[in-house]
Short mmCIF file of C-alpha atoms in Angstrom, two decimals:
data_model
loop_
_atom_site.label_atom_id
_atom_site.label_comp_id
_atom_site.label_asym_id
_atom_site.label_seq_id
_atom_site.Cartn_x
_atom_site.Cartn_y
_atom_site.Cartn_z
CA MET V 722 56.19 -15.51 -15.10
CA SER V 723 52.63 -13.87 -14.31
CA SER V 724 52.24 -10.88 -12.72
CA PRO V 725 50.43 -10.63 -8.97
CA THR V 726 47.04 -10.09 -9.41
CA PRO V 727 46.29 -6.50 -7.78
CA THR V 728 44.36 -5.82 -4.64
CA PRO V 729 40.30 -6.04 -5.47
CA PRO V 730 38.79 -2.25 -4.53
CA GLY V 731 37.55 -2.46 -1.13
CA PRO V 732 38.19 -2.16 2.30
CA GLU V 733 41.69 -3.55 2.13
CA GLY V 734 41.85 -2.12 -1.58
CA PRO V 735 42.38 0.94 -3.91
CA ALA V 736 39.23 3.54 -3.17
CA LEU V 737 36.38 3.36 -5.50
CA THR V 738 33.44 6.21 -5.21
CA HIS V 739 31.61 5.09 -8.38
CA ILE V 740 29.93 1.57 -9.43
CA ALA V 741 30.90 2.15 -13.08
CA ALA V 742 34.78 1.48 -12.35
CA LEU V 743 33.95 -2.21 -10.83
CA PRO V 744 33.68 -3.82 -14.33
CA THR V 745 36.54 -2.36 -15.76
CA TYR V 746 39.07 -3.22 -13.18
CA PHE V 747 37.96 -6.79 -12.68
CA ALA V 748 38.15 -7.19 -16.90
CA ASP V 749 41.31 -6.33 -16.65
CA ALA V 750 42.37 -7.85 -13.09
CA THR V 751 40.59 -11.20 -13.51
CA PRO V 752 39.03 -11.52 -16.40
CA ASN V 753 38.46 -15.14 -16.79
CA ALA V 754 37.00 -15.35 -13.53
CA PRO V 755 33.12 -15.89 -12.91
CA ALA V 756 31.11 -12.94 -12.50
CA LEU V 757 27.70 -13.67 -13.42
CA ILE V 758 25.46 -16.65 -13.12
CA GLU V 759 21.79 -17.62 -13.89
CA GLY V 760 20.82 -21.52 -15.13
CA ASP V 761 23.05 -22.88 -17.44
CA ALA V 762 24.33 -18.82 -18.86
CA ALA V 763 27.39 -17.52 -17.23
CA LEU V 764 29.57 -14.20 -17.81
CA ASP V 765 32.79 -13.88 -16.71
CA TRP V 766 34.35 -10.57 -16.11
CA ARG V 767 35.42 -9.88 -19.74
CA ALA V 768 31.92 -10.55 -21.06
CA PHE V 769 30.43 -8.67 -18.59
CA LYS V 770 32.37 -5.55 -19.05
CA GLN V 771 31.37 -6.04 -23.07
CA ARG V 772 28.13 -6.55 -22.76
CA SER V 773 27.43 -3.78 -20.39
CA ASP V 774 29.46 -1.48 -22.37
CA ALA V 775 27.56 -2.59 -25.38
CA LEU V 776 24.34 -2.13 -23.78
CA ALA V 777 25.35 1.53 -23.19
CA ALA V 778 26.07 2.10 -26.25
CA ARG V 779 22.59 1.10 -27.09
CA LEU V 780 20.87 3.24 -24.43
CA VAL V 781 23.22 6.69 -25.97
CA ALA V 782 21.79 5.57 -29.53
CA ARG V 783 18.47 5.86 -27.90
CA GLY V 784 19.31 9.46 -26.28
CA VAL V 785 19.76 8.19 -23.18
CA THR V 786 22.02 11.09 -21.53
CA PRO V 787 23.39 11.48 -18.24
CA GLY V 788 20.31 12.00 -15.53
CA ASP V 789 17.78 10.13 -17.32
CA ARG V 790 16.14 7.22 -16.04
CA VAL V 791 15.81 3.95 -17.42
CA ALA V 792 13.45 1.77 -15.59
CA LEU V 793 13.58 -2.30 -15.76
CA LEU V 794 11.22 -4.91 -15.29
CA ALA V 795 12.72 -7.85 -14.42
CA GLU V 796 14.26 -10.51 -12.00
CA PRO V 797 16.94 -10.69 -10.55
CA SER V 798 19.06 -11.63 -13.49
CA ILE V 799 22.29 -11.37 -15.52
CA GLY V 800 20.16 -9.16 -17.73
CA TYR V 801 19.58 -6.97 -14.65
CA ALA V 802 22.80 -6.77 -13.57
CA VAL V 803 24.16 -5.57 -17.32
CA THR V 804 21.69 -3.18 -17.22
CA LEU V 805 22.88 -1.50 -14.04
CA PHE V 806 26.18 -1.21 -15.07
CA ALA V 807 25.17 0.04 -18.44
CA CYS V 808 23.25 3.11 -16.91
CA ALA V 809 26.17 3.58 -14.37
CA ARG V 810 28.75 4.28 -17.12
CA ILE V 811 26.73 6.67 -19.28
CA GLY V 812 25.49 8.04 -15.81
CA ALA V 813 22.20 7.60 -16.16
CA ILE V 814 19.60 6.16 -13.57
CA TYR V 815 18.78 3.29 -12.70
CA VAL V 816 15.23 2.50 -11.73
CA GLY V 817 13.76 -0.96 -10.88
CA LEU V 818 10.48 -2.02 -11.70
CA ASN V 819 8.68 -5.37 -10.02
CA PRO V 820 7.14 -7.93 -12.27
CA ARG V 821 4.92 -8.63 -8.83
CA HIS V 822 3.84 -5.17 -9.24
CA THR V 823 0.04 -4.30 -11.08
CA ALA V 824 -0.47 -1.83 -13.83
CA GLU V 825 -1.65 0.64 -11.41
CA GLU V 826 1.61 0.46 -9.10
CA LEU V 827 3.59 0.22 -12.01
CA ARG V 828 2.36 3.60 -13.38
CA HIS V 829 3.16 5.44 -10.26
CA VAL V 830 6.70 4.87 -10.69
CA LEU V 831 6.59 5.32 -14.45
CA ASP V 832 4.75 8.66 -13.52
CA THR V 833 7.16 10.06 -10.52
CA THR V 834 10.63 8.96 -12.73
CA ALA V 835 9.73 9.56 -16.55
CA PRO V 836 12.30 7.24 -17.55
CA ARG V 837 13.92 8.03 -21.06
CA VAL V 838 13.28 3.92 -21.99
CA THR V 839 12.02 1.28 -20.58
CA LEU V 840 13.10 -2.39 -20.52
CA CYS V 841 10.88 -5.45 -20.15
CA ARG V 842 12.05 -9.54 -19.96
CA ILE V 843 9.83 -11.26 -21.68
CA ASP V 844 9.10 -14.43 -19.52
CA ALA V 845 7.30 -17.69 -20.46
CA ASP V 846 5.53 -17.73 -16.80
CA ASP V 847 4.25 -14.06 -17.07
CA ARG V 848 3.66 -13.04 -20.47
CA ASP V 849 1.29 -10.17 -19.62
CA ARG V 850 3.98 -8.11 -18.53
CA VAL V 851 4.63 -5.42 -21.66
CA SER V 852 0.18 -5.27 -21.68
CA ARG V 853 0.27 -3.88 -18.23
CA LEU V 854 3.28 -1.46 -19.03
CA ASP V 855 0.84 -0.38 -21.33
CA ALA V 856 -1.76 -0.27 -19.10
CA ALA V 857 0.30 1.80 -17.24
CA GLY V 858 1.19 4.43 -19.82
CA CYS V 859 4.27 3.40 -20.90
CA ALA V 860 5.12 3.76 -24.66
CA GLN V 861 6.97 1.51 -26.08
CA PRO V 862 8.43 -0.75 -23.69
CA LEU V 863 11.67 -2.73 -25.25
CA PRO V 864 11.15 -6.52 -24.70
CA PHE V 865 14.23 -8.53 -24.31
CA ALA V 866 14.53 -12.20 -24.11
CA ALA V 867 16.34 -13.99 -21.02
CA ALA V 868 19.76 -13.98 -22.86
CA GLY V 869 20.15 -10.64 -22.42
CA PRO V 870 18.82 -6.70 -22.59
CA LEU V 871 20.28 -6.01 -26.11
CA ASP V 872 16.94 -7.30 -27.96
CA GLY V 873 15.28 -4.27 -29.54
CA LEU V 874 17.62 -1.49 -28.85
CA PRO V 875 20.16 -0.72 -32.30
CA GLU V 876 23.18 -2.16 -33.18
CA THR V 877 26.21 0.53 -32.81
CA GLY V 878 29.71 -0.01 -33.24
CA ALA V 879 32.11 0.43 -30.14
CA PRO V 880 30.78 2.30 -27.29
CA ALA V 881 31.89 6.16 -28.45
CA VAL V 882 30.79 6.89 -24.57
CA ALA V 883 32.49 8.67 -21.85
CA THR V 884 32.45 6.84 -18.79
CA ALA V 885 30.60 8.58 -15.76
CA ASP V 886 32.99 9.22 -12.63
CA ASP V 887 31.06 11.70 -10.21
CA PRO V 888 30.61 9.95 -7.33
CA GLY V 889 27.74 12.57 -6.28
CA ALA V 890 25.85 11.89 -8.83
CA ALA V 891 22.34 9.54 -8.44
CA ALA V 892 22.75 6.02 -8.87
CA ALA V 893 19.42 4.49 -8.82
CA ILE V 894 15.86 5.28 -7.55
CA VAL V 895 14.40 2.81 -5.33
CA PHE V 896 10.78 3.30 -4.03
CA THR V 897 9.89 2.79 -0.56
CA SER V 898 7.04 4.57 1.48
CA GLY V 899 6.12 6.31 4.48
CA THR V 900 2.67 5.69 6.36
CA THR V 901 0.76 8.59 4.88
CA GLY V 902 0.93 7.88 0.88
CA ARG V 903 2.08 5.91 -2.30
CA PRO V 904 5.48 5.02 -2.22
CA LYS V 905 8.46 7.43 -2.33
CA GLY V 906 11.75 7.03 -4.65
CA ALA V 907 15.08 7.46 -2.70
CA THR V 908 17.40 9.19 -4.70
CA LEU V 909 20.77 6.93 -3.88
CA ALA V 910 24.24 8.25 -5.22
CA HIS V 911 27.24 6.13 -6.50
CA ARG V 912 29.20 6.61 -3.50
CA GLY V 913 26.82 5.83 -1.04
CA LEU V 914 25.96 2.45 -2.76
CA VAL V 915 29.75 1.63 -2.78
CA GLN V 916 29.69 2.83 1.40
CA GLY V 917 26.65 0.66 2.30
CA ALA V 918 28.44 -2.49 0.26
CA MET V 919 32.09 -1.81 1.43
CA ILE V 920 30.15 -1.94 5.24
CA GLN V 921 29.00 -5.18 4.39
CA SER V 922 32.11 -7.28 2.51
CA ARG V 923 34.28 -5.87 5.32
CA GLY V 924 32.02 -7.59 8.29
CA LEU V 925 31.92 -10.43 5.89
CA GLY V 926 35.47 -10.33 5.70
CA LEU V 927 34.86 -12.56 2.13
CA VAL V 928 37.28 -12.18 -0.86
CA ALA V 929 35.88 -12.88 -4.29
CA PRO V 930 32.99 -14.65 -2.54
CA ARG V 931 30.16 -16.65 -4.19
CA TYR V 932 26.25 -15.09 -3.29
CA LEU V 933 23.38 -15.99 -3.97
CA ASN V 934 21.00 -13.21 -5.28
CA ASN V 935 17.20 -13.88 -5.48
CA LEU V 936 15.52 -10.45 -3.82
CA PRO V 937 13.64 -8.34 -6.17
CA ALA V 938 15.63 -6.31 -8.47
CA ASN V 939 13.40 -3.02 -7.06
CA HIS V 940 14.78 -3.77 -3.72
CA VAL V 941 18.00 -2.17 -2.54
CA GLY V 942 18.72 -5.31 -0.86
CA CYS V 943 18.93 -6.73 -4.22
CA LEU V 944 21.20 -3.94 -5.01
CA VAL V 945 23.65 -3.01 -2.50
CA ASN V 946 23.81 -6.54 -0.45
CA LEU V 947 23.31 -8.97 -3.23
CA THR V 948 25.13 -7.50 -6.08
CA LEU V 949 27.26 -4.53 -5.21
CA ALA V 950 28.59 -6.09 -2.09
CA PRO V 951 29.72 -9.25 -3.77
CA LEU V 952 31.29 -7.97 -7.04
CA LEU V 953 33.55 -5.10 -4.88
CA THR V 954 36.47 -7.65 -4.05
CA GLY V 955 35.90 -9.52 -8.07
CA GLY V 956 33.09 -12.15 -6.56
CA CYS V 957 30.25 -14.02 -8.55
CA ILE V 958 26.72 -13.78 -8.36
CA VAL V 959 24.46 -16.79 -8.86
CA PHE V 960 21.20 -15.57 -9.69
CA GLN V 961 17.59 -17.22 -8.77
CA PRO V 962 15.05 -15.51 -10.52
CA ARG V 963 12.20 -16.34 -8.56
CA PHE V 964 12.69 -17.36 -4.50
CA ASP V 965 11.99 -20.93 -4.46
CA ALA V 966 12.98 -22.77 -1.07
CA ALA V 967 13.40 -25.79 -2.26
CA GLU V 968 15.71 -25.19 -4.69
CA VAL V 969 17.86 -22.76 -2.58
CA PRO V 970 20.27 -25.84 -1.41
CA ARG V 971 20.41 -27.32 -4.49
CA LEU V 972 21.97 -23.84 -5.99
CA ILE V 973 24.21 -23.49 -3.13
CA ALA V 974 26.00 -27.31 -3.37
CA ARG V 975 26.26 -26.68 -6.85
CA HIS V 976 27.68 -23.60 -7.44
CA GLY V 977 29.71 -23.70 -4.10
CA ILE V 978 28.01 -20.40 -2.55
CA THR V 979 30.06 -18.96 0.02
CA ALA V 980 27.74 -16.21 1.35
CA TRP V 981 24.12 -16.54 1.93
CA LEU V 982 22.11 -13.42 2.79
CA GLN V 983 18.07 -13.43 3.48
CA VAL V 984 15.79 -11.99 5.15
CA PRO V 985 14.33 -14.28 8.47
CA THR V 986 11.01 -15.52 6.50
CA MET V 987 13.32 -17.10 3.58
CA PHE V 988 15.50 -18.73 5.71
CA THR V 989 12.94 -20.45 7.51
CA LEU V 990 10.96 -21.54 4.55
CA VAL V 991 14.51 -22.83 3.17
CA LEU V 992 15.38 -24.53 6.59
CA GLY V 993 11.95 -26.52 6.00
CA PRO V 994 11.59 -30.22 6.19
CA GLY V 995 13.56 -32.10 3.64
CA HIS V 996 14.99 -29.17 1.58
CA GLU V 997 18.62 -29.70 3.26
CA ALA V 998 18.49 -33.66 2.43
CA GLY V 999 20.98 -35.00 0.12
CA HIS V 1000 22.72 -31.48 -0.47
CA ASP V 1001 26.49 -30.69 0.43
CA LEU V 1002 26.06 -27.44 1.87
CA SER V 1003 29.87 -27.61 3.08
CA SER V 1004 30.82 -24.25 0.76
CA LEU V 1005 29.30 -21.95 3.01
CA ASP V 1006 31.01 -19.51 4.73
CA ALA V 1007 29.04 -17.03 6.06
CA VAL V 1008 25.17 -16.15 6.27
CA ALA V 1009 23.71 -12.97 7.06
CA VAL V 1010 20.32 -11.95 8.35
CA GLY V 1011 18.39 -8.91 7.56
CA GLY V 1012 15.55 -7.47 7.30
CA GLY V 1013 13.65 -8.65 10.65
CA PRO V 1014 15.09 -9.90 13.82
CA LEU V 1015 16.96 -13.31 14.43
CA GLY V 1016 15.55 -15.67 16.87
CA PRO V 1017 17.61 -18.21 19.04
CA GLU V 1018 15.86 -21.61 16.81
CA LEU V 1019 16.86 -19.89 13.61
CA LEU V 1020 20.37 -18.47 14.95
CA ALA V 1021 21.10 -22.44 16.19
CA ARG V 1022 19.73 -24.05 12.54
CA LEU V 1023 22.13 -21.21 10.47
CA ARG V 1024 25.21 -22.23 13.02
CA ARG V 1025 25.18 -25.77 11.84
CA LEU V 1026 25.37 -24.97 8.27
CA ALA V 1027 28.27 -22.00 8.36
CA PRO V 1028 31.07 -21.02 10.51
CA GLN V 1029 30.36 -17.29 10.81
CA VAL V 1030 26.57 -15.89 11.44
CA HIS V 1031 25.89 -12.50 10.88
CA VAL V 1032 22.89 -9.78 11.28
CA GLU V 1033 22.68 -6.19 9.65
CA TYR V 1034 20.33 -3.40 10.24
CA GLY V 1035 19.66 -0.63 7.09
CA GLN V 1036 16.75 0.78 4.95
CA THR V 1037 16.38 2.35 1.54
CA GLU V 1038 17.14 5.48 2.21
CA LEU V 1039 20.56 4.80 3.77
CA MET V 1040 21.65 2.57 1.23
CA SER V 1041 20.58 -0.89 3.02
CA THR V 1042 23.35 -1.21 5.57
CA VAL V 1043 23.98 0.89 8.65
CA SER V 1044 24.86 -1.39 11.25
CA PHE V 1045 26.50 -5.35 10.69
CA ALA V 1046 27.48 -7.66 13.66
CA PRO V 1047 31.03 -8.70 12.49
CA ARG V 1048 32.54 -12.19 12.02
CA GLY V 1049 33.13 -13.63 16.11
CA VAL V 1050 29.97 -12.02 18.05
CA SER V 1051 28.83 -13.91 20.68
CA ASP V 1052 24.92 -15.35 20.32
CA GLU V 1053 23.47 -12.36 22.99
CA VAL V 1054 24.96 -10.13 20.20
CA LEU V 1055 23.17 -11.73 17.24
CA THR V 1056 19.73 -12.29 18.83
CA ALA V 1057 19.64 -9.09 20.88
CA THR V 1058 21.07 -6.96 18.69
CA ALA V 1059 21.31 -5.69 15.14
CA GLY V 1060 25.15 -5.24 15.75
CA MET V 1061 27.85 -1.99 15.57
CA PRO V 1062 26.81 1.06 13.18
CA ALA V 1063 29.98 1.19 10.85
CA PRO V 1064 32.30 3.78 11.35
CA GLU V 1065 31.69 5.78 8.25
CA ILE V 1066 28.08 6.81 9.39
CA GLU V 1067 27.01 9.10 11.91
CA LEU V 1068 24.54 8.09 13.79
CA ARG V 1069 22.39 9.24 17.05
CA ILE V 1070 19.34 8.19 18.78
CA SER V 1071 16.96 11.05 19.18
CA GLY V 1072 14.63 11.88 21.84
CA GLY V 1073 12.71 14.08 19.47
CA GLY V 1074 11.44 17.75 20.22
CA GLU V 1075 13.48 19.05 23.31
CA GLY V 1076 14.65 15.73 24.41
CA GLY V 1077 17.77 16.46 22.21
CA VAL V 1078 20.62 13.31 21.75
CA LEU V 1079 19.72 10.18 23.95
CA GLY V 1080 22.13 8.10 26.35
CA PRO V 1081 23.29 4.68 26.35
CA GLY V 1082 20.41 2.75 26.87
CA GLU V 1083 17.76 5.22 26.17
CA THR V 1084 14.96 4.54 23.46
CA GLY V 1085 14.42 6.85 21.18
CA GLU V 1086 14.39 7.33 17.01
CA ILE V 1087 17.58 6.14 15.10
CA GLN V 1088 18.67 9.47 12.94
CA ALA V 1089 21.88 9.34 10.76
CA ARG V 1090 23.85 11.63 8.70
CA GLY V 1091 26.59 11.21 6.04
CA THR V 1092 27.41 9.98 2.62
CA ALA V 1093 24.90 6.47 3.47
CA CYS V 1094 22.04 9.29 3.42
CA MET V 1095 19.87 9.52 0.42
CA SER V 1096 19.99 12.73 -1.49
CA GLY V 1097 16.50 13.29 -1.38
CA TYR V 1098 12.63 11.73 -2.49
CA TRP V 1099 12.37 11.98 -6.35
CA GLY V 1100 10.74 14.80 -7.72
CA ASP V 1101 8.88 15.38 -4.00
CA ASP V 1102 10.29 17.99 -2.31
CA ALA V 1103 7.67 17.95 0.99
CA ALA V 1104 8.37 14.77 1.35
CA THR V 1105 12.52 15.16 1.23
CA ARG V 1106 12.58 18.14 4.06
CA ALA V 1107 10.27 15.82 6.45
CA ALA V 1108 12.62 13.17 6.31
CA PHE V 1109 15.51 15.22 7.27
CA THR V 1110 15.55 17.20 10.68
CA ASP V 1111 16.64 20.98 10.84
CA ASP V 1112 20.34 20.45 11.03
CA GLY V 1113 20.12 17.40 8.61
CA TRP V 1114 19.72 14.13 10.21
CA LEU V 1115 17.80 11.78 8.46
CA ARG V 1116 14.74 10.57 10.19
CA THR V 1117 14.66 6.96 9.86
CA GLY V 1118 11.29 6.26 11.65
CA ASP V 1119 12.72 3.16 13.79
CA LEU V 1120 12.63 3.49 17.61
CA GLY V 1121 16.20 1.89 18.97
CA GLN V 1122 18.76 2.89 21.27
CA LEU V 1123 22.41 2.25 21.36
CA ARG V 1124 24.06 -0.30 24.14
CA ALA V 1125 26.70 0.74 26.08
CA ASP V 1126 29.18 -2.05 24.28
CA GLY V 1127 28.21 0.33 20.99
CA ASN V 1128 25.61 -2.43 19.54
CA LEU V 1129 22.22 -1.19 17.96
CA VAL V 1130 19.25 -2.63 19.41
CA ILE V 1131 15.84 -2.33 17.14
CA VAL V 1132 13.15 -1.40 19.34
CA GLY V 1133 10.36 -0.93 16.88
CA ARG V 1134 8.76 1.89 14.58
CA LEU V 1135 7.66 5.01 14.84
CA SER V 1136 6.11 4.37 11.88
CA GLU V 1137 3.03 1.87 11.51
CA MET V 1138 5.32 -0.13 8.32
CA ILE V 1139 4.26 -3.81 8.38
CA LYS V 1140 7.27 -5.89 7.35
CA SER V 1141 6.10 -9.03 6.03
CA GLY V 1142 8.21 -11.89 4.45
CA GLY V 1143 11.02 -9.07 3.63
CA TYR V 1144 8.65 -6.54 2.15
CA ASN V 1145 7.41 -3.62 3.19
CA VAL V 1146 4.05 -3.05 3.69
CA TYR V 1147 2.64 0.38 4.10
CA PRO V 1148 -0.50 0.60 6.06
CA ARG V 1149 -2.19 4.11 4.00
CA GLU V 1150 -1.01 2.46 0.70
CA VAL V 1151 -3.41 -0.68 1.25
CA GLU V 1152 -6.20 1.61 3.56
CA GLN V 1153 -6.54 3.82 0.05
CA ALA V 1154 -6.79 0.73 -2.05
CA LEU V 1155 -9.71 -0.36 0.24
CA GLU V 1156 -11.18 3.00 0.79
CA ALA V 1157 -11.57 3.28 -3.34
CA LEU V 1158 -14.01 0.31 -3.00
CA SER V 1159 -17.44 1.74 -3.50
CA GLU V 1160 -18.04 -1.23 -0.49
CA VAL V 1161 -15.91 0.56 1.87
CA ALA V 1162 -16.54 3.37 3.74
CA GLU V 1163 -13.40 3.55 6.19
CA ALA V 1164 -10.24 1.29 6.57
CA ALA V 1165 -7.14 0.58 9.06
CA VAL V 1166 -4.61 -1.97 7.77
CA PHE V 1167 -2.21 -3.27 10.62
CA GLY V 1168 0.49 -6.06 11.06
CA ARG V 1169 0.03 -9.01 13.38
CA PRO V 1170 2.72 -11.52 14.38
CA HIS V 1171 2.91 -14.60 11.82
CA PRO V 1172 4.84 -17.51 12.83
CA VAL V 1173 6.89 -17.69 9.14
CA TYR V 1174 6.46 -14.06 7.70
CA VAL V 1175 7.07 -12.51 11.10
CA GLU V 1176 4.24 -10.23 10.66
CA ALA V 1177 1.36 -10.36 8.45
CA VAL V 1178 -1.16 -7.81 6.70
CA HIS V 1179 -4.56 -7.51 8.30
CA ALA V 1180 -7.38 -5.30 7.97
CA ALA V 1181 -10.34 -3.84 9.55
CA VAL V 1182 -12.99 -1.78 7.73
CA THR V 1183 -16.80 -0.25 7.76
CA ALA V 1184 -18.93 -0.66 5.27
CA THR V 1185 -21.36 1.52 2.88
CA ALA V 1186 -23.53 -1.94 2.53
CA PRO V 1187 -22.99 -5.74 3.68
CA VAL V 1188 -20.08 -7.15 2.20
CA GLU V 1189 -18.09 -10.16 2.27
CA PRO V 1190 -14.56 -9.87 3.08
CA GLU V 1191 -13.61 -12.44 0.55
CA ARG V 1192 -14.78 -9.97 -2.09
CA LEU V 1193 -12.83 -7.16 -0.82
CA ARG V 1194 -9.64 -9.19 -1.00
CA LYS V 1195 -10.28 -10.49 -4.57
CA LEU V 1196 -11.02 -6.74 -5.49
CA LEU V 1197 -7.51 -5.85 -4.53
CA LYS V 1198 -5.82 -8.24 -6.45
CA GLY V 1199 -6.02 -5.69 -9.31
CA THR V 1200 -4.41 -3.13 -7.51
CA LEU V 1201 -2.00 -4.40 -5.17
CA ALA V 1202 0.87 -6.94 -5.13
CA ASN V 1203 -0.34 -9.81 -3.20
CA TYR V 1204 1.67 -9.64 -0.60
CA LYS V 1205 0.13 -6.46 0.47
CA ILE V 1206 -3.37 -7.97 0.25
CA PRO V 1207 -4.91 -8.34 3.93
CA ARG V 1208 -5.01 -12.03 4.97
CA THR V 1209 -7.63 -10.95 7.03
CA ILE V 1210 -10.55 -8.20 6.56
CA GLN V 1211 -12.67 -7.54 9.71
CA VAL V 1212 -16.35 -5.59 9.16
CA MET V 1213 -16.95 -3.45 11.84
CA ASP V 1214 -19.49 -0.99 12.73
CA ALA V 1215 -16.89 1.36 13.73
CA LEU V 1216 -13.24 1.66 14.05
CA PRO V 1217 -11.79 1.93 17.57
CA ARG V 1218 -10.20 5.47 17.96
CA LEU V 1219 -8.09 7.42 20.41
CA PRO V 1220 -8.64 10.59 22.39
CA ASN V 1221 -7.24 12.81 19.62
CA GLY V 1222 -9.75 11.27 17.26
CA LYS V 1223 -6.92 9.02 15.31
CA ILE V 1224 -7.57 5.43 14.52
CA ASP V 1225 -6.18 2.91 17.55
CA ARG V 1226 -4.58 0.93 15.17
CA ARG V 1227 -2.56 -1.22 18.16
CA LEU V 1228 -5.68 -1.80 19.41
CA LEU V 1229 -7.03 -3.55 16.35
CA ALA V 1230 -3.61 -5.35 16.43
CA ALA V 1231 -3.63 -6.75 19.85
CA ALA V 1232 -7.41 -7.81 19.33
CA ASP V 1233 -7.86 -11.57 19.48
CA GLY V 1234 -7.45 -12.59 15.68
CA ALA V 1235 -10.42 -15.31 15.91
CA ALA V 1236 -12.94 -12.30 16.27
CA ALA V 1237 -12.09 -11.48 12.39
CA THR V 1238 -14.54 -12.03 9.66
CA ASP V 1239 -12.37 -13.41 7.62
CA GLN V 1240 -10.05 -16.40 8.62
CA LEU V 1241 -7.70 -17.05 6.20
CA ALA V 1242 -4.52 -18.65 6.40
#
């Protein structure tokens, strides 16, 4: 008679503080259960552990030691998961690179983190990846095929490496940005990543769920919400390397997806005309919306698909999940709030300056403290100091309020970040790219509401000579990812300013879009 399966790690199971423990635990507990699926390829938990251990050994053979960075240019995929856990096994720090980024954007991440090894998945639809890495100054990136990241690394015998187990050690560097410069690398520790995943796992209430993972492999949502959370209770991840709205229902039906988490834009695109037709989506137990507000119309459509609908709020510097609306909450809570702050996270609403801590219903900056907080921005002490208050609270830059019922309401942003289709776009980065063009004297970048992408990027510039906006957009394509390129660029004689001399971005954003010189859908 077989012995009962042990209780998995997670909210109801044994404590877990280091992500390297997951493959070992489930390779023993449920070795034949599926863990990773991509297309027609699949790894059970035993094979997942074997593959990640083998890569860990090869990385050690390449000279990788605890604390070294290992960069990966790849989509969400089996190879991504194997790389992430191989790094965890040996105490290396995972750095995700976005395949959509230009050589200049990649150079910034590589220069900041100085990885010991850079891996690059070769894809038939994007053959210039190695050349972009070369242009970014990466010496000898190691290419691998879709089958996995072992190609190009020396063969070794059984792993002769000890499993890392320091919960406070850095597990990943995930790049995000403020409004005053280029992206910054948030340093995220193992125990904080596990905590973020546990908050979501507890909120969904699923054991061994099946998740769809189609967020970029350099995104905290991919790392925590769509990788660690499903694996935490022995679940399975079905990878969609490139988001394709029409393909999502087919994947849900084919693989029996039980948990579907996306940003609002992705849900809106998937639920477009005809996409659901002919697909059995009855396997869905829960859907969760993050990265933007959930409107009543979208909520009604999601209610028809799954018994449970959830919303959550978080950010990279807080391991992705800060608040979560659990099972059974009302539609009003789902559309008006971001759920209940997790008990593991200290949260306060700050009035700033002498305003102190604000009470229920009062609006101020959301600030947090605890294990969930990043340790700092990699290689940027000044930015790290600016991110925390004198008494140790992380400044989120978001405006919010705590209701009397304990739910968190997101009011707006202290920063001028634009959230477009689930991506964070930081105005100053785009402004700097515009101002680097010889035709542009000054630039202001701002967001305007968009029916599908929530917000869209727009810009206004003053020019050094007559110039067509479309020419400026084309010039940006070699510098910025396409989701950062302004949809409209208005050439003005002068940019509007506030009394203190700063550009009045709110006035620009509120202006009638029809006044823009360049009108692009």
